[in-house]
Short mmCIF file of N, CA and C in Angstrom, two decimals:
data_model
loop_
_atom_site.label_atom_id
_atom_site.label_comp_id
_atom_site.label_asym_id
_atom_site.label_seq_id
_atom_site.Cartn_x
_atom_site.Cartn_y
_atom_site.Cartn_z
N UNK A 6 243.13 -180.46 39.17
CA UNK A 6 241.58 -181.08 38.86
C UNK A 6 241.10 -181.52 39.83
N UNK A 7 241.82 -181.86 40.99
CA UNK A 7 240.85 -182.30 42.30
C UNK A 7 240.11 -180.70 43.07
N UNK A 8 239.98 -179.57 42.37
CA UNK A 8 239.18 -178.89 42.86
C UNK A 8 237.63 -178.39 41.69
N UNK A 9 237.68 -179.33 40.88
CA UNK A 9 236.48 -178.68 39.79
C UNK A 9 235.53 -180.00 40.23
N UNK A 10 234.51 -178.95 40.01
CA UNK A 10 233.64 -179.45 40.64
C UNK A 10 232.32 -179.96 39.81
N UNK A 11 232.86 -181.40 39.55
CA UNK A 11 232.25 -182.30 38.11
C UNK A 11 230.74 -182.48 38.42
N UNK A 12 229.96 -182.44 37.16
CA UNK A 12 228.76 -182.88 37.13
C UNK A 12 228.11 -184.29 37.95
N UNK A 13 227.27 -184.50 38.32
CA UNK A 13 226.81 -185.48 38.64
C UNK A 13 225.99 -186.16 37.65
N UNK A 14 225.91 -187.48 37.85
CA UNK A 14 224.84 -188.11 36.52
C UNK A 14 223.96 -187.46 36.17
N UNK A 15 222.73 -187.37 37.20
CA UNK A 15 221.75 -186.10 37.22
C UNK A 15 222.20 -184.87 36.61
N UNK A 16 222.91 -183.91 36.91
CA UNK A 16 223.07 -182.74 36.58
C UNK A 16 223.94 -182.86 34.79
N UNK A 17 224.29 -183.94 34.40
CA UNK A 17 224.36 -183.92 33.18
C UNK A 17 223.58 -184.30 32.48
N UNK A 18 222.73 -184.99 32.86
CA UNK A 18 221.66 -185.32 32.17
C UNK A 18 221.06 -183.90 31.82
N UNK A 19 220.48 -182.94 33.00
CA UNK A 19 219.71 -182.06 32.78
C UNK A 19 220.81 -180.80 31.97
N UNK A 20 222.14 -180.78 31.78
CA UNK A 20 223.17 -180.27 31.23
C UNK A 20 222.46 -180.65 29.96
N UNK A 21 222.68 -181.69 29.02
CA UNK A 21 222.35 -182.31 28.18
C UNK A 21 221.18 -181.96 27.52
N UNK A 22 220.19 -182.62 28.59
CA UNK A 22 218.57 -182.30 28.15
C UNK A 22 218.72 -180.58 27.28
N UNK A 23 218.85 -179.84 28.26
CA UNK A 23 218.93 -178.05 28.39
C UNK A 23 219.25 -178.23 26.89
N UNK A 24 220.79 -178.36 26.79
CA UNK A 24 221.55 -177.88 25.68
C UNK A 24 220.99 -178.54 24.15
N UNK A 25 220.35 -179.71 24.13
CA UNK A 25 219.65 -180.45 23.25
C UNK A 25 218.12 -179.40 22.47
N UNK A 26 217.42 -179.11 23.98
CA UNK A 26 216.21 -177.93 23.55
C UNK A 26 216.75 -176.86 22.97
N UNK A 27 217.70 -176.21 23.55
CA UNK A 27 218.15 -174.85 23.03
C UNK A 27 218.45 -174.96 21.85
N UNK A 28 219.12 -175.89 21.55
CA UNK A 28 219.81 -176.00 20.07
C UNK A 28 219.02 -176.39 19.03
N UNK A 29 217.88 -177.58 19.50
CA UNK A 29 217.08 -177.73 18.51
C UNK A 29 215.97 -176.54 18.19
N UNK A 30 215.41 -176.03 19.49
CA UNK A 30 214.65 -175.10 19.48
C UNK A 30 215.24 -173.73 18.24
N UNK A 31 216.25 -173.27 18.71
CA UNK A 31 217.02 -172.02 17.74
C UNK A 31 217.32 -172.31 16.48
N UNK A 32 217.58 -173.56 16.22
CA UNK A 32 217.76 -174.26 14.94
C UNK A 32 216.62 -174.23 14.02
N UNK A 33 215.27 -174.33 14.90
CA UNK A 33 214.10 -174.73 14.12
C UNK A 33 213.85 -173.17 13.48
N UNK A 34 213.99 -172.09 14.57
CA UNK A 34 213.35 -170.97 14.49
C UNK A 34 214.42 -170.32 13.29
N UNK A 35 215.73 -170.32 13.25
CA UNK A 35 216.32 -170.01 12.49
C UNK A 35 216.00 -170.51 10.99
N UNK A 36 215.25 -171.87 10.71
CA UNK A 36 215.42 -172.68 9.58
C UNK A 36 213.86 -171.96 9.20
N UNK A 37 213.19 -171.57 10.00
CA UNK A 37 211.59 -171.43 9.55
C UNK A 37 211.66 -169.84 9.23
N UNK A 38 212.98 -169.13 9.99
CA UNK A 38 213.02 -167.93 9.37
C UNK A 38 213.68 -167.84 7.95
N UNK A 39 214.49 -168.61 7.78
CA UNK A 39 215.20 -168.66 6.53
C UNK A 39 214.00 -169.02 5.45
N UNK A 40 213.22 -170.11 5.68
CA UNK A 40 212.59 -170.69 4.56
C UNK A 40 211.28 -169.81 4.11
N UNK A 41 211.01 -168.85 5.74
CA UNK A 41 209.37 -168.02 5.06
C UNK A 41 209.86 -166.78 4.93
N UNK A 42 211.51 -166.37 5.30
CA UNK A 42 211.04 -165.00 5.17
C UNK A 42 212.55 -164.57 4.47
N UNK A 43 213.68 -165.55 4.49
CA UNK A 43 215.09 -165.29 3.77
C UNK A 43 215.67 -164.89 4.73
N UNK A 44 215.82 -164.94 5.85
CA UNK A 44 216.40 -163.84 6.63
C UNK A 44 217.28 -164.94 7.61
N UNK A 45 218.04 -165.18 8.26
CA UNK A 45 219.05 -166.02 9.40
C UNK A 45 217.90 -165.13 10.82
N UNK A 46 217.98 -165.78 11.59
CA UNK A 46 217.49 -165.49 12.80
C UNK A 46 218.19 -164.46 13.61
N UNK A 47 219.54 -164.34 13.70
CA UNK A 47 220.12 -163.18 13.77
C UNK A 47 219.82 -161.72 13.26
N UNK A 48 219.36 -161.99 11.74
CA UNK A 48 219.22 -160.62 11.13
C UNK A 48 217.59 -160.08 12.10
N UNK A 49 216.76 -161.28 12.01
CA UNK A 49 215.63 -161.04 12.53
C UNK A 49 215.59 -160.35 13.98
N UNK A 50 216.62 -160.76 14.77
CA UNK A 50 216.67 -160.08 15.93
C UNK A 50 217.10 -158.61 16.03
N UNK A 51 218.32 -158.33 15.13
CA UNK A 51 218.24 -157.06 14.90
C UNK A 51 217.11 -155.91 14.35
N UNK A 52 216.71 -156.33 13.47
CA UNK A 52 215.51 -155.53 12.95
C UNK A 52 214.34 -155.39 13.76
N UNK A 53 214.03 -156.51 14.83
CA UNK A 53 213.34 -156.54 16.22
C UNK A 53 213.89 -155.54 17.08
N UNK A 54 214.93 -155.39 17.46
CA UNK A 54 215.49 -154.51 18.19
C UNK A 54 215.56 -153.09 17.38
N UNK A 55 215.88 -152.97 16.57
CA UNK A 55 215.58 -151.56 16.03
C UNK A 55 214.26 -151.15 15.95
N UNK A 56 213.22 -151.66 15.51
CA UNK A 56 212.17 -151.47 15.35
C UNK A 56 211.18 -150.83 16.66
N UNK A 57 212.01 -151.61 17.96
CA UNK A 57 211.41 -151.15 19.35
C UNK A 57 212.12 -150.14 19.85
N UNK A 58 213.29 -149.95 19.10
CA UNK A 58 213.88 -148.43 19.77
C UNK A 58 213.52 -147.23 19.09
N UNK A 59 213.48 -146.04 19.91
CA UNK A 59 213.10 -144.88 19.54
C UNK A 59 213.89 -144.33 18.23
N UNK A 60 212.59 -143.89 17.41
CA UNK A 60 212.93 -143.52 15.84
C UNK A 60 213.79 -144.65 15.16
N UNK A 61 213.19 -146.10 15.58
CA UNK A 61 213.62 -146.97 14.90
C UNK A 61 215.41 -147.10 14.96
N UNK A 62 216.15 -146.81 15.68
CA UNK A 62 217.45 -146.69 15.68
C UNK A 62 218.33 -146.48 16.97
N UNK A 63 219.80 -147.27 16.71
CA UNK A 63 220.25 -147.21 18.01
C UNK A 63 221.89 -147.27 17.39
N UNK A 64 222.76 -146.69 18.41
CA UNK A 64 224.08 -146.85 18.13
C UNK A 64 224.52 -148.22 18.23
N UNK A 65 225.37 -148.52 17.29
CA UNK A 65 225.73 -149.91 17.12
C UNK A 65 226.33 -150.54 18.18
N UNK A 66 226.56 -149.96 19.58
CA UNK A 66 227.13 -150.55 20.55
C UNK A 66 226.32 -151.01 21.31
N UNK A 67 225.20 -150.15 21.65
CA UNK A 67 223.55 -149.88 22.39
C UNK A 67 222.95 -151.63 21.53
N UNK A 68 223.22 -151.55 19.94
CA UNK A 68 222.47 -152.50 19.15
C UNK A 68 223.27 -153.85 19.39
N UNK A 69 224.20 -154.10 19.71
CA UNK A 69 225.43 -155.36 20.00
C UNK A 69 225.11 -155.79 21.28
N UNK A 70 224.57 -154.95 21.96
CA UNK A 70 224.48 -155.02 23.42
C UNK A 70 222.97 -156.29 23.53
N UNK A 71 222.02 -155.02 22.89
CA UNK A 71 220.82 -155.40 22.81
C UNK A 71 220.56 -156.71 22.37
N UNK A 72 221.43 -157.03 21.06
CA UNK A 72 221.26 -158.56 20.52
C UNK A 72 222.43 -159.80 21.06
N UNK A 73 223.05 -159.46 22.08
CA UNK A 73 223.85 -160.19 22.59
C UNK A 73 224.80 -160.62 21.36
N UNK A 74 225.56 -159.60 20.81
CA UNK A 74 226.42 -159.83 19.37
C UNK A 74 227.80 -159.69 19.83
N UNK A 75 229.01 -160.06 19.17
CA UNK A 75 229.93 -159.60 19.19
C UNK A 75 229.68 -158.49 17.84
N UNK A 76 231.36 -157.10 18.04
CA UNK A 76 231.34 -156.33 17.37
C UNK A 76 231.32 -156.70 15.93
N UNK A 77 231.86 -157.70 15.82
CA UNK A 77 232.58 -158.22 14.49
C UNK A 77 231.24 -158.73 13.55
N UNK A 78 230.68 -159.45 14.37
CA UNK A 78 229.34 -160.34 13.85
C UNK A 78 228.25 -159.00 13.39
N UNK A 79 228.04 -158.20 14.36
CA UNK A 79 226.81 -157.39 14.45
C UNK A 79 227.43 -156.25 12.95
N UNK A 80 228.79 -155.68 12.94
CA UNK A 80 229.12 -155.06 11.77
C UNK A 80 228.75 -155.75 10.54
N UNK A 81 228.91 -157.04 10.63
CA UNK A 81 228.84 -157.92 9.35
C UNK A 81 227.19 -157.80 8.84
N UNK A 82 226.41 -158.41 9.67
CA UNK A 82 225.09 -158.34 9.55
C UNK A 82 224.44 -156.74 9.32
N UNK A 83 225.12 -155.90 10.06
CA UNK A 83 224.05 -154.74 9.43
C UNK A 83 224.73 -154.54 8.05
N UNK A 84 226.13 -154.68 7.86
CA UNK A 84 226.39 -154.37 6.58
C UNK A 84 225.49 -155.19 5.30
N UNK A 85 225.05 -156.49 5.75
CA UNK A 85 224.00 -157.39 5.00
C UNK A 85 222.84 -157.12 4.98
N UNK A 86 222.45 -156.52 5.87
CA UNK A 86 220.93 -155.40 5.76
C UNK A 86 221.19 -154.61 5.10
N UNK A 87 221.89 -153.87 5.04
CA UNK A 87 222.14 -152.61 4.73
C UNK A 87 222.30 -152.97 2.96
N UNK A 88 222.75 -153.88 2.51
CA UNK A 88 222.39 -154.04 0.88
C UNK A 88 221.61 -154.34 0.60
N UNK A 89 220.26 -155.12 1.77
CA UNK A 89 219.08 -155.63 1.39
C UNK A 89 218.38 -154.07 1.46
N UNK A 90 218.68 -153.32 1.88
CA UNK A 90 217.93 -152.20 2.03
C UNK A 90 217.03 -151.88 3.24
N UNK A 91 217.11 -152.51 4.18
CA UNK A 91 216.56 -152.87 5.45
C UNK A 91 217.51 -152.03 6.39
N UNK A 92 218.49 -151.59 6.26
CA UNK A 92 218.73 -150.83 7.73
C UNK A 92 219.72 -150.11 7.07
N UNK A 93 219.96 -148.89 7.47
CA UNK A 93 221.00 -147.71 6.97
C UNK A 93 221.77 -147.43 8.22
N UNK A 94 222.71 -147.40 8.12
CA UNK A 94 224.26 -146.85 9.01
C UNK A 94 224.05 -145.51 8.47
N UNK A 95 224.38 -144.70 9.98
CA UNK A 95 224.80 -143.00 9.54
C UNK A 95 225.78 -142.52 10.47
N UNK A 96 226.09 -141.59 10.61
CA UNK A 96 227.60 -141.09 11.99
C UNK A 96 226.45 -140.72 12.88
N UNK A 97 226.78 -140.92 13.73
CA UNK A 97 226.50 -140.71 15.56
C UNK A 97 226.82 -138.93 15.60
N UNK A 98 225.97 -138.31 15.69
CA UNK A 98 225.90 -136.72 16.16
C UNK A 98 226.82 -136.56 17.11
N UNK A 99 226.61 -137.01 18.17
CA UNK A 99 226.95 -136.72 19.59
C UNK A 99 228.62 -137.33 19.48
N UNK A 100 229.35 -138.46 18.81
CA UNK A 100 230.72 -139.02 19.15
C UNK A 100 231.20 -139.60 17.46
N UNK A 101 231.72 -138.87 16.92
CA UNK A 101 232.36 -138.89 15.71
C UNK A 101 232.97 -140.55 15.24
N UNK A 102 233.22 -141.34 16.62
CA UNK A 102 233.59 -142.54 16.37
C UNK A 102 232.69 -143.52 16.02
N UNK A 103 231.39 -143.04 16.68
CA UNK A 103 230.43 -143.93 16.41
C UNK A 103 229.66 -144.12 15.32
N UNK A 104 228.52 -145.14 15.21
CA UNK A 104 227.95 -144.89 13.99
C UNK A 104 226.58 -145.37 14.63
N UNK A 105 225.35 -145.11 14.18
CA UNK A 105 224.13 -145.47 14.11
C UNK A 105 223.75 -146.46 13.26
N UNK A 106 222.73 -147.50 13.36
CA UNK A 106 222.18 -148.20 12.70
C UNK A 106 220.38 -147.78 12.78
N UNK A 107 220.07 -147.84 11.58
CA UNK A 107 218.29 -147.23 11.49
C UNK A 107 217.63 -148.31 10.85
N UNK A 108 216.30 -148.79 11.06
CA UNK A 108 215.59 -149.25 10.27
C UNK A 108 214.86 -148.49 9.38
N UNK A 109 214.94 -148.95 8.39
CA UNK A 109 214.17 -148.24 7.04
C UNK A 109 213.03 -148.45 7.06
N UNK A 110 212.03 -147.84 6.13
CA UNK A 110 210.43 -148.41 6.23
C UNK A 110 210.44 -149.72 5.43
N UNK A 111 211.41 -150.19 4.29
CA UNK A 111 211.29 -151.34 3.66
C UNK A 111 211.93 -152.41 4.47
N UNK A 112 212.20 -152.10 5.66
CA UNK A 112 213.17 -153.16 6.71
C UNK A 112 211.81 -153.57 7.61
N UNK A 113 211.39 -152.63 8.19
CA UNK A 113 210.14 -152.40 8.69
C UNK A 113 208.94 -153.54 8.27
N UNK A 114 208.48 -153.15 7.08
CA UNK A 114 208.03 -154.06 6.21
C UNK A 114 208.14 -155.30 6.20
N UNK A 115 209.53 -155.64 6.20
CA UNK A 115 210.11 -157.06 6.16
C UNK A 115 210.00 -157.77 7.17
N UNK A 116 210.41 -156.98 8.54
CA UNK A 116 210.02 -157.42 9.57
C UNK A 116 208.28 -158.13 9.99
N UNK A 117 207.76 -156.72 9.51
CA UNK A 117 206.03 -157.62 9.79
C UNK A 117 205.80 -158.63 9.04
N UNK A 118 205.94 -158.77 8.02
CA UNK A 118 205.83 -159.84 7.37
C UNK A 118 206.26 -161.50 7.94
N UNK A 119 207.72 -160.76 8.55
CA UNK A 119 208.53 -162.08 9.20
C UNK A 119 207.92 -162.38 10.37
N UNK A 120 207.07 -161.41 11.06
CA UNK A 120 206.90 -161.96 12.59
C UNK A 120 205.66 -162.83 12.47
N UNK A 121 204.74 -162.69 11.81
CA UNK A 121 203.65 -164.12 12.16
C UNK A 121 203.98 -165.26 12.05
N UNK A 122 204.92 -165.67 11.31
CA UNK A 122 205.69 -167.29 10.87
C UNK A 122 206.49 -167.49 12.43
N UNK A 123 206.98 -166.30 12.41
CA UNK A 123 208.05 -166.55 13.41
C UNK A 123 207.25 -166.54 15.01
N UNK A 124 206.58 -165.91 15.32
CA UNK A 124 205.73 -166.06 16.53
C UNK A 124 205.12 -167.30 16.55
N UNK A 125 204.22 -167.52 15.74
CA UNK A 125 203.80 -168.97 15.37
C UNK A 125 204.83 -169.89 15.78
N UNK A 126 205.89 -170.22 15.11
CA UNK A 126 206.80 -170.84 15.67
C UNK A 126 207.03 -170.81 16.84
N UNK A 127 207.47 -169.94 17.47
CA UNK A 127 207.76 -169.72 18.92
C UNK A 127 206.44 -170.53 19.70
N UNK A 128 205.27 -170.02 19.32
CA UNK A 128 204.35 -170.33 20.15
C UNK A 128 204.23 -171.70 20.15
N UNK A 129 204.11 -172.46 19.17
CA UNK A 129 203.88 -173.91 19.00
C UNK A 129 205.06 -174.92 19.24
N UNK A 130 206.25 -174.33 19.46
CA UNK A 130 206.93 -175.18 20.37
C UNK A 130 207.73 -174.70 21.14
N UNK A 131 207.03 -173.71 22.12
CA UNK A 131 207.71 -173.58 23.34
C UNK A 131 206.11 -173.21 24.34
N UNK A 132 205.45 -172.35 24.00
CA UNK A 132 204.20 -171.71 24.64
C UNK A 132 203.17 -173.02 25.06
N UNK A 133 202.49 -173.48 23.45
CA UNK A 133 201.98 -174.59 23.40
C UNK A 133 202.37 -175.93 23.98
N UNK A 134 203.30 -176.13 24.08
CA UNK A 134 203.97 -177.69 24.77
C UNK A 134 204.19 -177.65 26.52
N UNK A 135 204.07 -176.36 26.96
CA UNK A 135 204.43 -176.25 28.36
C UNK A 135 203.21 -175.77 29.31
N UNK A 136 202.78 -176.18 30.46
CA UNK A 136 201.57 -175.90 31.27
C UNK A 136 202.19 -174.82 31.58
N UNK A 137 200.89 -173.91 32.08
CA UNK A 137 201.32 -172.40 32.67
C UNK A 137 202.12 -172.58 34.05
N UNK A 138 202.00 -173.32 34.63
CA UNK A 138 203.57 -174.04 35.62
C UNK A 138 204.68 -173.91 35.40
N UNK A 139 205.02 -174.71 33.90
CA UNK A 139 206.09 -174.74 33.96
C UNK A 139 206.83 -173.70 33.10
N UNK A 140 205.79 -172.47 32.50
CA UNK A 140 205.86 -171.63 31.82
C UNK A 140 206.63 -170.84 32.92
N UNK A 141 205.83 -170.91 33.81
CA UNK A 141 206.52 -169.52 35.31
C UNK A 141 207.95 -169.99 35.90
N UNK A 142 207.93 -171.62 36.04
CA UNK A 142 209.19 -171.90 36.10
C UNK A 142 210.33 -171.80 35.19
N UNK A 143 209.80 -171.88 33.84
CA UNK A 143 210.86 -171.35 32.53
C UNK A 143 211.49 -169.87 32.64
N UNK A 144 210.30 -169.17 32.94
CA UNK A 144 210.66 -167.44 33.46
C UNK A 144 211.85 -167.69 34.59
N UNK A 145 211.53 -167.86 35.54
CA UNK A 145 211.90 -167.83 37.17
C UNK A 145 213.86 -168.56 36.37
N UNK A 146 213.69 -170.01 36.11
CA UNK A 146 215.12 -169.91 35.95
C UNK A 146 215.71 -169.47 34.58
N UNK A 147 215.16 -168.89 33.59
CA UNK A 147 215.82 -167.94 32.73
C UNK A 147 216.51 -166.74 33.17
N UNK A 148 215.79 -166.41 34.19
CA UNK A 148 216.25 -164.79 35.32
C UNK A 148 216.93 -165.44 35.89
N UNK A 149 217.11 -166.49 36.54
CA UNK A 149 218.34 -166.71 37.45
C UNK A 149 219.52 -166.90 36.94
N UNK A 150 219.47 -167.56 35.45
CA UNK A 150 220.56 -167.84 34.71
C UNK A 150 221.13 -166.64 34.28
N UNK A 151 220.29 -165.63 33.51
CA UNK A 151 220.44 -164.47 33.10
C UNK A 151 221.27 -163.63 34.41
N UNK A 152 220.73 -163.72 35.41
CA UNK A 152 221.38 -162.74 36.33
C UNK A 152 222.59 -163.47 36.66
N UNK A 153 223.01 -164.73 36.80
CA UNK A 153 224.06 -165.24 37.13
C UNK A 153 224.99 -164.81 36.30
N UNK A 154 224.92 -164.41 34.79
CA UNK A 154 225.96 -163.63 34.03
C UNK A 154 225.62 -162.54 33.91
N UNK A 155 224.68 -161.91 34.16
CA UNK A 155 224.93 -160.60 33.82
C UNK A 155 226.16 -159.39 34.17
N UNK A 156 226.93 -159.96 35.27
CA UNK A 156 228.05 -159.09 35.48
C UNK A 156 229.18 -159.23 34.94
N UNK A 157 229.42 -160.43 34.19
CA UNK A 157 230.79 -160.95 33.31
C UNK A 157 230.05 -160.84 31.89
N UNK A 158 229.13 -161.06 31.72
CA UNK A 158 228.65 -159.93 30.29
C UNK A 158 228.75 -158.76 30.02
N UNK A 159 228.75 -158.25 30.83
CA UNK A 159 228.41 -156.87 30.98
C UNK A 159 229.86 -155.94 30.56
N UNK A 160 230.67 -157.16 31.39
CA UNK A 160 232.40 -156.51 31.10
C UNK A 160 232.90 -156.99 30.14
N UNK A 161 232.64 -158.24 29.27
CA UNK A 161 232.82 -158.46 28.18
C UNK A 161 232.41 -157.19 27.20
N UNK A 162 231.26 -157.02 27.26
CA UNK A 162 230.84 -156.16 26.58
C UNK A 162 231.23 -154.58 26.44
N UNK A 163 231.73 -154.40 27.69
CA UNK A 163 232.47 -152.76 28.17
C UNK A 163 233.64 -153.14 27.04
N UNK A 164 234.50 -154.42 26.93
CA UNK A 164 235.62 -154.49 26.70
C UNK A 164 235.62 -154.44 24.97
N UNK A 165 234.99 -155.19 24.90
CA UNK A 165 234.86 -155.25 23.10
C UNK A 165 233.89 -154.36 22.46
N UNK A 166 233.33 -153.25 23.30
CA UNK A 166 232.68 -152.33 22.21
C UNK A 166 233.31 -150.81 22.72
N UNK A 167 234.15 -150.94 23.49
CA UNK A 167 234.55 -149.81 24.01
C UNK A 167 234.91 -148.48 22.64
N UNK A 168 235.40 -148.69 21.42
CA UNK A 168 235.34 -147.92 20.82
C UNK A 168 234.48 -147.97 19.45
N UNK A 169 233.36 -148.55 19.85
CA UNK A 169 232.17 -148.87 19.03
C UNK A 169 230.93 -147.86 19.08
#
């Protein structure tokens, strides 16, 4: 335990403030989407990823990577989205083991309706409360944290989605 780099009092305050803000913010966005559109944020993120993909379709492994989701969580979510008629799953033509998730026209319409409220909530609780300088700092900080995790997360994704 002597080689552990414990957080200083100031670092603990920063860490806790960061976690509180992220937890409250994502919770608020999830509640807003549930209330206004009847879907959790995880489903919204899947629909967005598919809407931005060529032909509105992605191999499940790519979709999981884009959505930062585990294999089992993504499979469950896509199954629920299929039941709603928002996504359809089909066999991957280049690899029989893989499957592709595709956004249906109904799913795209649902996404379009949900987007306005979601973007409004993001704007009101992130962009409108920060100065332009704070936004630049947040972007820089976010890129640094992301870069510090990229290699480790990529390795985990390769292991988790090898047969997906």
